[in-house]
XYZ file of C-alpha atoms in Angstrom:
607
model
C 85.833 123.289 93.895
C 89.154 123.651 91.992
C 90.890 120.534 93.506
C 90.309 116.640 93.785
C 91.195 114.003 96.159
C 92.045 110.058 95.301
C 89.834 108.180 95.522
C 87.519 110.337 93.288
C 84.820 111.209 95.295
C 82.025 109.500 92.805
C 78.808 107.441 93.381
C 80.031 104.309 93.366
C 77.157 101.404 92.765
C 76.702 98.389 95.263
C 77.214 94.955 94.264
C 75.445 92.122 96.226
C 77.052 89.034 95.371
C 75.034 85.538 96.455
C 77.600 82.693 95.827
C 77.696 79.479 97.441
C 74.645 80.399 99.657
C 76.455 83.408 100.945
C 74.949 86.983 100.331
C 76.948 90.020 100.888
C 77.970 93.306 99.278
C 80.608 95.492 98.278
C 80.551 99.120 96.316
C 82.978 99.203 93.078
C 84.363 100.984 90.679
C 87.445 100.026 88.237
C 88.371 99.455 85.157
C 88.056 103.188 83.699
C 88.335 104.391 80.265
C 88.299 107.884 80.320
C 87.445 109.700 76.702
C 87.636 113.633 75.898
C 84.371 113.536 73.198
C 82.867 116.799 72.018
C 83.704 118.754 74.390
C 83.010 116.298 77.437
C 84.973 114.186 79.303
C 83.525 110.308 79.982
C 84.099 107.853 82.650
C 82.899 104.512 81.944
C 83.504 102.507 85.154
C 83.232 98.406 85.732
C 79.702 97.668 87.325
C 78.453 101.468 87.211
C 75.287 100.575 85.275
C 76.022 103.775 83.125
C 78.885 106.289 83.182
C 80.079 109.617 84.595
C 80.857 112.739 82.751
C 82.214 116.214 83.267
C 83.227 119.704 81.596
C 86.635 119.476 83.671
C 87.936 116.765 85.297
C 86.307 118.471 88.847
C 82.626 117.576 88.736
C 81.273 114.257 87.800
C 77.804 113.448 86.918
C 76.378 110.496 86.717
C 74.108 109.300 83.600
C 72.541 106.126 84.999
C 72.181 103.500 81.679
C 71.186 100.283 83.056
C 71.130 98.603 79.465
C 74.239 99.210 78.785
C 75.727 95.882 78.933
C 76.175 96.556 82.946
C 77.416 93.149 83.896
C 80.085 93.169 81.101
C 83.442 93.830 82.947
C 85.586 96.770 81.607
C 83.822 98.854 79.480
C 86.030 100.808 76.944
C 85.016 104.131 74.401
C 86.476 105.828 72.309
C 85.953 108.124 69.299
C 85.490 106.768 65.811
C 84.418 109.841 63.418
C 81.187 111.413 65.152
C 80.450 108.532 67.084
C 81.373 107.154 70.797
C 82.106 103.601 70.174
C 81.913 101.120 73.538
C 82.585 97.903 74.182
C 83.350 95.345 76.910
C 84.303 92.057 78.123
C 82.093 88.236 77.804
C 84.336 85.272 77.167
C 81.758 82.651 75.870
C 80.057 84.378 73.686
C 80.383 87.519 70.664
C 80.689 90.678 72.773
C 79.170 93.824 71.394
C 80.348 97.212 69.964
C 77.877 99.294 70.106
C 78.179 103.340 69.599
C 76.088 106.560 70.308
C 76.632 110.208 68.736
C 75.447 112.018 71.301
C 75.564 109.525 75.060
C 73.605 111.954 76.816
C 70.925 111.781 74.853
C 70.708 108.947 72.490
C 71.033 105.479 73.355
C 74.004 103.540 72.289
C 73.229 101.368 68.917
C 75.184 97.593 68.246
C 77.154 97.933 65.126
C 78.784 94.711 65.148
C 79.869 91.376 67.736
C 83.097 89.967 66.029
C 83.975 87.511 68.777
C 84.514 86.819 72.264
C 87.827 89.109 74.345
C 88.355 90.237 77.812
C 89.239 93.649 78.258
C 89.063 95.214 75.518
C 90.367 98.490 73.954
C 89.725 100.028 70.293
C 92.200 102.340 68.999
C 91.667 104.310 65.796
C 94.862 105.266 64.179
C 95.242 108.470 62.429
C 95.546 106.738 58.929
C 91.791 105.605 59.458
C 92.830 102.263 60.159
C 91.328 100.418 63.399
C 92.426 98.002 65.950
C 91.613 96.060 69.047
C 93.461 95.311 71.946
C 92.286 92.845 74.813
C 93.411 89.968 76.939
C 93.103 89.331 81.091
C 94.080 85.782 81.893
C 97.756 84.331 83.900
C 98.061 81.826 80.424
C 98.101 84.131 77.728
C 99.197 87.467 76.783
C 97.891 91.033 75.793
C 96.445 90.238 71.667
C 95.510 92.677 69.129
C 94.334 92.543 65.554
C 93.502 95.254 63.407
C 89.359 95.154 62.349
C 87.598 96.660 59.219
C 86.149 100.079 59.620
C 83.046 99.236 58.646
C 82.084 95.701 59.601
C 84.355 95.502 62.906
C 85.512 91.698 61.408
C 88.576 91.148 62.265
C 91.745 91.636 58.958
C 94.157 88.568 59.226
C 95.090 86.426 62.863
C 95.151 87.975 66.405
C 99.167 89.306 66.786
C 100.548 87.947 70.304
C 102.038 91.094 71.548
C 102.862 91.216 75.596
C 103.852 88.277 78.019
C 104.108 88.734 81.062
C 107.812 87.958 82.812
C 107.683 88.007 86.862
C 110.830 86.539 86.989
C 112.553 89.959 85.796
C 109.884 92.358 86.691
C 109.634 92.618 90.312
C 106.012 94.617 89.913
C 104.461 91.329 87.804
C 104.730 89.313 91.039
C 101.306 88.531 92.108
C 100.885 89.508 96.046
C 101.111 92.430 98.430
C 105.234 94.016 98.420
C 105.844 91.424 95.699
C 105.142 88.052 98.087
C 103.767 85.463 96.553
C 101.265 83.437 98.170
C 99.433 80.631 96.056
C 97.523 79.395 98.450
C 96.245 82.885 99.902
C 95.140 83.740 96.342
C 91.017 83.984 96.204
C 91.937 81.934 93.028
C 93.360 79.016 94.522
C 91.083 79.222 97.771
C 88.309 78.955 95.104
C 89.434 76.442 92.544
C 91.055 73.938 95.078
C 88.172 72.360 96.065
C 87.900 71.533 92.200
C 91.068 69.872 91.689
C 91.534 66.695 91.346
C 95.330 65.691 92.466
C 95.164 62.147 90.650
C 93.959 63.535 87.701
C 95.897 66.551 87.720
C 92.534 68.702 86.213
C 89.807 70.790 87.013
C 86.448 68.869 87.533
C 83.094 70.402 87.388
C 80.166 69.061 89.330
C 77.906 66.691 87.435
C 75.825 68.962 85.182
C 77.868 72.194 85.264
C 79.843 72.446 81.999
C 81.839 76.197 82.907
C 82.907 78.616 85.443
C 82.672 81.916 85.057
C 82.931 81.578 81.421
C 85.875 79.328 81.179
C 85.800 75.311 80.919
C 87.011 72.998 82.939
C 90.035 72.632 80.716
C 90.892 76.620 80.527
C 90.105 76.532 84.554
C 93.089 73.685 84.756
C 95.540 75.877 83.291
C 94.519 78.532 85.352
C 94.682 77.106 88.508
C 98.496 75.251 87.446
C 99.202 78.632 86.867
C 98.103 80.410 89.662
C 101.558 82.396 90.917
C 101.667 83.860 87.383
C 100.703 87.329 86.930
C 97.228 88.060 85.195
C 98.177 90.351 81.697
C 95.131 92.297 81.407
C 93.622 95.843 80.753
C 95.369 97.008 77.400
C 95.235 100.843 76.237
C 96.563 102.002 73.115
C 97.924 105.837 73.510
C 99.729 107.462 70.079
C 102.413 109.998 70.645
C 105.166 111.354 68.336
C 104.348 109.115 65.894
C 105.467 106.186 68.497
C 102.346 103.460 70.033
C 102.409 103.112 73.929
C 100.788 99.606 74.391
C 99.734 99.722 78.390
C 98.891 96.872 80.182
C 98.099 95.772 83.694
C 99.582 93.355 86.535
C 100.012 91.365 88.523
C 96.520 91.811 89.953
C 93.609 93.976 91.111
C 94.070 93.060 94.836
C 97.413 93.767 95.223
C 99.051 96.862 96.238
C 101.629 96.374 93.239
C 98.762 96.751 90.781
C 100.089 98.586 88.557
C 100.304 99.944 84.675
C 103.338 99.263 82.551
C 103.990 100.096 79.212
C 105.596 98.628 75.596
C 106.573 100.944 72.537
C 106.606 100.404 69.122
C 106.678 102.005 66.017
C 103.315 100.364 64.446
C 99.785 99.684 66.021
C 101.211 95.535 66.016
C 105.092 96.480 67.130
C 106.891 95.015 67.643
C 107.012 96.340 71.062
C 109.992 96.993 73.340
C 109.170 97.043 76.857
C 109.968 100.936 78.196
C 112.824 101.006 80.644
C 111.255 103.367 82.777
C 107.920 100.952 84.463
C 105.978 100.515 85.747
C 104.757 103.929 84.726
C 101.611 104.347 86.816
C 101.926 102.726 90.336
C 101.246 103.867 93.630
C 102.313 101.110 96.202
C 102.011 102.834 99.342
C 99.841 105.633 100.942
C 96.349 105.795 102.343
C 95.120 103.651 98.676
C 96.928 101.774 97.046
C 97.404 100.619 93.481
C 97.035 102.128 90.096
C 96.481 99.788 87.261
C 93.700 98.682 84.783
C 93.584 102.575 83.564
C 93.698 104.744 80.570
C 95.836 107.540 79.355
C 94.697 110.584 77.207
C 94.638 114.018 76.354
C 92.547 116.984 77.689
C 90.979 119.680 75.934
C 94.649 121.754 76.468
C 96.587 118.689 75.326
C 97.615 118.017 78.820
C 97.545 113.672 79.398
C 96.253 112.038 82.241
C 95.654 108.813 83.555
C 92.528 106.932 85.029
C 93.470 104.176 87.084
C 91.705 101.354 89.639
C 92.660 101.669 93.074
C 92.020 98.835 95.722
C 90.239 98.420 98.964
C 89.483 94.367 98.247
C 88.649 93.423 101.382
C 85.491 92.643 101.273
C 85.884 91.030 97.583
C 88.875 91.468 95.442
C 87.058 93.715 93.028
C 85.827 96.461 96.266
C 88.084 99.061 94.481
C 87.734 102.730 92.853
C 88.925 105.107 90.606
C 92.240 107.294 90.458
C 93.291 110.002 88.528
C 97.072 111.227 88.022
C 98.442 113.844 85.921
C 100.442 112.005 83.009
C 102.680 112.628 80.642
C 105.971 112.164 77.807
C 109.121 113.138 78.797
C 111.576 114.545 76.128
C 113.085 111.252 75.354
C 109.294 109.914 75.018
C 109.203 108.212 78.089
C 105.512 107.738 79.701
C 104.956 108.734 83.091
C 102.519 109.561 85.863
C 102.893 111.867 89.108
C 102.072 109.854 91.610
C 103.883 111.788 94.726
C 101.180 111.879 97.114
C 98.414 110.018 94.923
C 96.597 110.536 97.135
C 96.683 114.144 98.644
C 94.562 116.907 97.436
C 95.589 118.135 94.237
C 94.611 121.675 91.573
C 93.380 120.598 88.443
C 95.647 123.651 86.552
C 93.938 125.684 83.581
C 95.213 125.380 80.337
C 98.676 123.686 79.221
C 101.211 123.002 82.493
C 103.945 120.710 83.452
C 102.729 117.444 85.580
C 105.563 117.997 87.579
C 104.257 121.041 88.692
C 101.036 119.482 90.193
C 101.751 119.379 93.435
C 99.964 118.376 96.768
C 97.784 121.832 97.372
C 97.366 120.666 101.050
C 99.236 118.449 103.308
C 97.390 116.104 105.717
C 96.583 117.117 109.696
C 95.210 114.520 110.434
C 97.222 111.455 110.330
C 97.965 109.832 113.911
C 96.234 112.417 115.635
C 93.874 111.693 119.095
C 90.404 110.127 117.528
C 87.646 109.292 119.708
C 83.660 108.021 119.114
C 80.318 107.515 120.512
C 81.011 104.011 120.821
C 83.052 101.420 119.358
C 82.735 98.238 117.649
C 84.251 95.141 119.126
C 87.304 95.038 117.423
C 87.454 98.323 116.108
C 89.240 101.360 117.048
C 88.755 104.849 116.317
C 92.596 105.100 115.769
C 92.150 103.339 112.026
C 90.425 106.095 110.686
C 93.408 108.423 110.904
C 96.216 105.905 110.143
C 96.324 106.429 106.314
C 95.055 102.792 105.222
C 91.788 102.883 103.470
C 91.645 98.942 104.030
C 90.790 99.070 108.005
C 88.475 101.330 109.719
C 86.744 102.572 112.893
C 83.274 101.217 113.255
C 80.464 102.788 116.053
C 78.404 99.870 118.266
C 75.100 100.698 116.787
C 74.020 101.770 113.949
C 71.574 104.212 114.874
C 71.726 108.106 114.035
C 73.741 109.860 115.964
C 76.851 107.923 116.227
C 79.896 110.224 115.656
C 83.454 109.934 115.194
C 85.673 113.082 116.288
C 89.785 113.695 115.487
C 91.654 116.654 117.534
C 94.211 118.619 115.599
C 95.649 119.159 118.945
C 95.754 122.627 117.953
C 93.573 124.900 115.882
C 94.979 124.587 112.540
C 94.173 126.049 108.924
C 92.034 123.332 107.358
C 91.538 123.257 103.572
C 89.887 120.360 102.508
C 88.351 117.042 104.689
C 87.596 113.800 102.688
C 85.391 111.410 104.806
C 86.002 107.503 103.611
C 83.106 105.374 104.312
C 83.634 101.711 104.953
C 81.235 98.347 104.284
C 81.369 95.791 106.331
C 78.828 92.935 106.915
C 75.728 93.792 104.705
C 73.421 90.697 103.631
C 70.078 91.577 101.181
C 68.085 89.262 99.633
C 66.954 90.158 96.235
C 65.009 88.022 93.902
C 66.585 85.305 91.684
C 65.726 87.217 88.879
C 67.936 90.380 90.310
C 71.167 88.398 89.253
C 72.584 89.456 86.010
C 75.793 87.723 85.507
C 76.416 84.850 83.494
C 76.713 83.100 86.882
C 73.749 84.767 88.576
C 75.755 85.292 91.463
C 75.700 89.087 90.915
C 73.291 91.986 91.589
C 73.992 95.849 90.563
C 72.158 97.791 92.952
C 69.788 100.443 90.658
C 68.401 102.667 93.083
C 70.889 105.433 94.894
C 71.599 104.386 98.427
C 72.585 108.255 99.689
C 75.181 108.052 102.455
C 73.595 110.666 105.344
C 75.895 112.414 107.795
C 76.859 115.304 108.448
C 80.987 117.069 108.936
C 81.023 119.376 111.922
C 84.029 121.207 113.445
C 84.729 123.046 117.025
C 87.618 125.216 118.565
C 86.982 123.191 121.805
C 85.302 119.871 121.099
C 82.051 120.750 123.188
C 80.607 124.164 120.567
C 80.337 122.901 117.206
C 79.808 124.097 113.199
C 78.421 122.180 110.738
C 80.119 122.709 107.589
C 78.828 119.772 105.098
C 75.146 118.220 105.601
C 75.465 115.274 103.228
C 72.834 113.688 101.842
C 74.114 111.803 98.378
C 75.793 108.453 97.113
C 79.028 109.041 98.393
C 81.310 106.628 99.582
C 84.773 108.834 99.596
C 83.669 112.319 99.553
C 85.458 115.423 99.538
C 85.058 118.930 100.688
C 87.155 121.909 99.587
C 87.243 125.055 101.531
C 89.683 127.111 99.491
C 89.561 130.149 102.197
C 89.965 127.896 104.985
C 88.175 127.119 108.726
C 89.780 127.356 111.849
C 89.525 124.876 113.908
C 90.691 121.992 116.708
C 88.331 119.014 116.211
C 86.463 117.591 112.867
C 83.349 115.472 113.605
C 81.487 113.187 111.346
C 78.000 112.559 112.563
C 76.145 109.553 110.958
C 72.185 109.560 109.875
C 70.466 106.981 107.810
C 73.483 105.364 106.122
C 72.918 102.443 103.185
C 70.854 99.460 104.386
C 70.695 100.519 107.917
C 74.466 99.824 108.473
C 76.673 101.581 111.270
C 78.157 103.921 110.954
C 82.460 103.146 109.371
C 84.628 105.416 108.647
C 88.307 104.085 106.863
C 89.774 107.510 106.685
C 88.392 110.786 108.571
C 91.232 112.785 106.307
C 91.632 116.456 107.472
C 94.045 118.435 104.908
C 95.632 122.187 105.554
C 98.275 124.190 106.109
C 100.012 123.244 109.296
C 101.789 125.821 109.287
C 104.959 124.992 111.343
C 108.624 123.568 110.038
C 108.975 121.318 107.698
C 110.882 117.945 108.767
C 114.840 117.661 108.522
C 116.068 116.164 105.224
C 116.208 112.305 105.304
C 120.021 110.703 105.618
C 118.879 107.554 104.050
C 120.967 104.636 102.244
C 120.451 101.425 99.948
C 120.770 97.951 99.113
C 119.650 95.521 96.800
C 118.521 92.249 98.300
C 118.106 90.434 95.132
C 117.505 91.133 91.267
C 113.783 92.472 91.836
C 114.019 94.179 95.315
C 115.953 96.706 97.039
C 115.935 98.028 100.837
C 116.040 101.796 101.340
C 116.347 103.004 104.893
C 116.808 106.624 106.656
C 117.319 107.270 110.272
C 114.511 108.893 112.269
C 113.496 112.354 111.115
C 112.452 114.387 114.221
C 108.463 115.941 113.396
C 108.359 114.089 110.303
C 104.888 111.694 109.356
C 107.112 109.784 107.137
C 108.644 109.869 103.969
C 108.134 109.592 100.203
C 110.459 107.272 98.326
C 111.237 108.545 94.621
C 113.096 105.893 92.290
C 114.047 105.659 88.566
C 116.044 104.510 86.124
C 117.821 107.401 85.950
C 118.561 110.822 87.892
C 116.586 112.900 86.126
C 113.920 110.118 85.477
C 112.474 109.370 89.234
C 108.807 108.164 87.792
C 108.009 106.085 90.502
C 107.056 106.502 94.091
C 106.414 104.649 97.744
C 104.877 106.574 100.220
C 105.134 105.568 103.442
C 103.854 106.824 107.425
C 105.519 105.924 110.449
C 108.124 103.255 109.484
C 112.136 104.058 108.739
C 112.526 101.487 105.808
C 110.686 100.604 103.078
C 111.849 97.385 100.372
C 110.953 98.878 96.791
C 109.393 95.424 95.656
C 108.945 96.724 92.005
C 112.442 96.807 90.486
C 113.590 95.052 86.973
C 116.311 93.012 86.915
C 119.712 93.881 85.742
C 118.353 97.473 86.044
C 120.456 100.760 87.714
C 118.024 102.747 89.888
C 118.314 105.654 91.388
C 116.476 107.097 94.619
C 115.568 110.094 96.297
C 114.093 110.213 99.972
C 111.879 113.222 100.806
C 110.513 113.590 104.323
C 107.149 115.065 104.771
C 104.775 116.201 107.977
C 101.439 118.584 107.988
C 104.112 121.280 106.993
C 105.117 120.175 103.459
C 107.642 118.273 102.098
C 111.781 118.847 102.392
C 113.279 116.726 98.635
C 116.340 114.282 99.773
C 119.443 114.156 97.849
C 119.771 111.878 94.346
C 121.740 108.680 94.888
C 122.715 105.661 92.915
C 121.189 101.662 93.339
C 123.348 99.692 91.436
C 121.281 96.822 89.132
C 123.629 93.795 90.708
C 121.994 91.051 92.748
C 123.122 92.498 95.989
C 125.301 95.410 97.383
């Protein structure tokens, strides 16, 4: 293979959650800390029970470690001399740095456990000095402290460095498109039932002094606070002698989860928030978000940046794992190509502009005809080829056999299929002892459960080929076929699928050359409807699929993008206040893509 697809196509572990008498299950990954370390890339990954590694960014393996600290949320490495140093996240008690020389091979070793922080993040300057970074809570912002190089204590009090401000920063608004909705928030829905209105606090059953690691005092300022962004996921990234602080918001369920960015001159600022953020956000498309991730350098130099990307619909942490190319513009502005997030793209050898990485393939697939063995009640084969990763097709039964078929209408120069399995509705019973959180309300699943099926295609839709006979964990996989097939209809035929489920499939996504015209430009227009939103609209675009939405703070600085299918209007829910934008509106079909003209948004309250 020489390209990708987002959402990485990796073997992401079940959880089985048993709360409240209720058993069900999810597969996650998030959180990722990416680190180039002699010569290998690593991938540590929220609830993986070990990591994933690679020569190239391509081809992930998986080194299963299931004593490395597995139920400790947002594990974070990075190099310190010879050694891989990791940590990650408990908030009642010390958490652990521990470090290995060689994590293939040798076990990783506890140095030191200074003291209790949430998402953490070391950074080792290149004066030898060392620092932390962590903080994930809607009270209190993104803290660092610089720690001896030997003992890992911390040197003087924790710095107070990032708050978080929805009130100017349209992409800290917790909810989808910027909406907030207290009451819808898992949060509230969960903490409500706790509240005392006379009292005005949190109260715990009798006998049950914390939640989750927080008190019933910490949980009272949470829940008053609920409609405040969470702060979380710090990342320290050096260039030019300048310190990009990153940080996550508003949340991990949201589509506006996102990555923004501070710089400063010293590891402790103070910081100036970057004009140009969020820097890594991807709103719209088949799935959404981008935040919680990690920016660094490849063996060439080139940057990149590992991000979590949501599903959530199941539990607010289903989610999994982006990558974008990344990098500084001349005026040291940090950015991420996110056009198509979510389109095949070519990893490119050696040094290269990220502007230049391109969708390789555009999609065939999206709308088209899509029919089934049988359907679920409910279901509909349709929402596997509607580009939204968060609904899905579902067959009647779930034994072998069940298939789900899309025609091209046409034959058509495919490229590259990704096949997007979906959960739904799984309930195992494990043993009490199974539960490893803090709560024991959560189970990492140990043993592979390999996804079986196989990817077929036909000129007529009654002679088929099979082309991929899967039989691995894979939840979002992806097949290349860089000298292309021929053909009218893709099939996915289901065998023995994890825990005897039915066969679901969230996005059967065909990618090609279509090999037609590419769609009229897009006569589109703008206007703000307050300080944090703005309204872009075009008129319809004959053969188009939709259009992608470029914006920036300046005309030469369009960082951020909204992709969006079958609509004429989009409200860009991410905007700073006070700000000037500017926005570009490029239509797209299975052809390619035709750029729209630059034009000016004003930063007044409305226009």
């Amino acid at each position: 293979m020489h390209t990708y697809c987002n959402p990485l196509d990796l073997p992401y572990r079940y959880q089985h959650m048993n709360e409240n008498g209720r058993r069900y299950a999810f597969r996650e990954g998030a959180d990722p800390t990416l680190a180039y370390f002699k010569g290998r890339y690593y991938l540590f990954v929220s609830m993986s029970a070990g990591f994933f590694h690679s020569e190239d960014l391509l081809h992930w393996d998986f080194h299963a470690d299931a004593d490395l600290l597995i139920y400790d949320y947002a594990p974070d490495v990075r190099q310190i001399g010879d050694y891989l140093y990791f940590c990650a996240s408990r908030r009642n008690e010390n958490c652990p740095i521990l470090r290995s020389a060689d994590p293939l091979h040798q076990p990783f070793e506890e140095v030191a456990a200074p003291f209790p922080f949430w998402d953490p993040n070391l950074f080792l300057d290149e004066d030898g000095r060392l620092y932390l970074y962590w903080g994930c809570t809607n009270t209190e912002p993104i803290w660092g402290v610089e720690l001896d190089r030997e003992t890992l204590a911390p040197i003087g009090e924790r710095q107070p460095l990032i708050y978080g401000d929805p009130d100017a920063l349209g992409y800290e608004r917790p909810g989808d498109n910027g909406v907030v909705d207290k009451e819808g928030s898992v949060v509230y829905q969960h903490l409500a039932p706790l509240f005392n209105r006379e009292t005005g606090k949190i109260e715990f059953p009798a006998g049950m002094t914390e939640l989750g690691g927080y008190s019933a005092e910490a949980m009272t300022r949470m829940f008053l606070s609920i409609g405040a962004p969470y702060i979380e996921g710090a990342y320290m990234t050096r260039h030019g002698g300048r310190y990009y602080l990153q940080y996550a918001a508003p949340g991990t369920q949201y589509n506006l989860y996102s990555d923004a960015v501070y710089v400063g001159d010293g590891p402790l600022g103070p910081f100036t928030r970057q004009t140009s953020n969020p820097f890594s956000a991807v709103p719209g498309g088949f799935a959404a978000g981008a935040g919680h991730g990690s920016t660094v350098a490849d063996r060439y130099g080139n940057h990149w940046h590992a991000a979590t990307m949501r599903i959530s619909v199941n539990h607010d942490f289903e989610r999994r794992v982006g990558l974008f190319p990344a990098g500084f513009d001349g005026d040291g502005v940090l950015f991420c190509n996110q056009n198509f997030a979510c389109y095949p793209r070519r990893i490119p050898s050696g040094r290269f502009d990220p502007w230049s990485v391109e969708p390789e393939w555009m999609l065939l697939s999206y709308a088209k005809p899509a029919f089934a063995s049988s359907t679920a009640e409910g279901s509909s084969p349709a929402l596997a080829v509607n580009e939204d990763i968060r609904t899905w097709w579902s067959a009647a039964g779930a034994e072998p056999g069940e298939w789900l078929a899309v025609d091209l209408e046409r034959e058509m120069d495919i490229r590259a299929i990704q096949v997007n399995l979906a959960d739904e509705g799984i309930s195992v019973v494990f043993p009490p002892e199974c539960y490893g959180d803090d709560r024991k309300s959560r189970h990492i699943e140990l043993e592979p459960q390999l996804s079986r099926y196989t990817v077929e295609t036909s000129a007529d839709g009654a002679h088929w080929t099979a082309l991929e006979q899967v039989e691995r964990e894979c939840s979002n996989g992806y097949f290349e076929y860089e000298d292309g097939v021929s053909a009218r209809f893709v099939r996915v035929v289901g065998g023995a699928l994890p825990y005897g489920q039915a066969l679901r499939i969230s996005g059967l996504r065909v990618f090609g050359n279509g090999g037609g015209a590419r769609p009229a430009p897009a006569r589109a227009s703008a206007r703000r409807l307050g300080p944090l939103d703005a309204k872009v609209r075009w008129e319809p675009i004959p053969g188009a699929q939709g259009c992608n939405v470029r914006y920036g703070v300046a005309p030469d600085k369009l960082y951020q993008s909204w992709l969006v299918y079958g609509a004429q209007e989009v409200v860009l829910s991410t905007l700073a206040a006070g700000q000037d934008y500017y926005i570009a509106v490029d239509s797209f079909n299975e052809n390619g893509v035709t750029p729209g003209a630059v034009f000016a948004l004003g930063g007044g309250e409305t226009e």
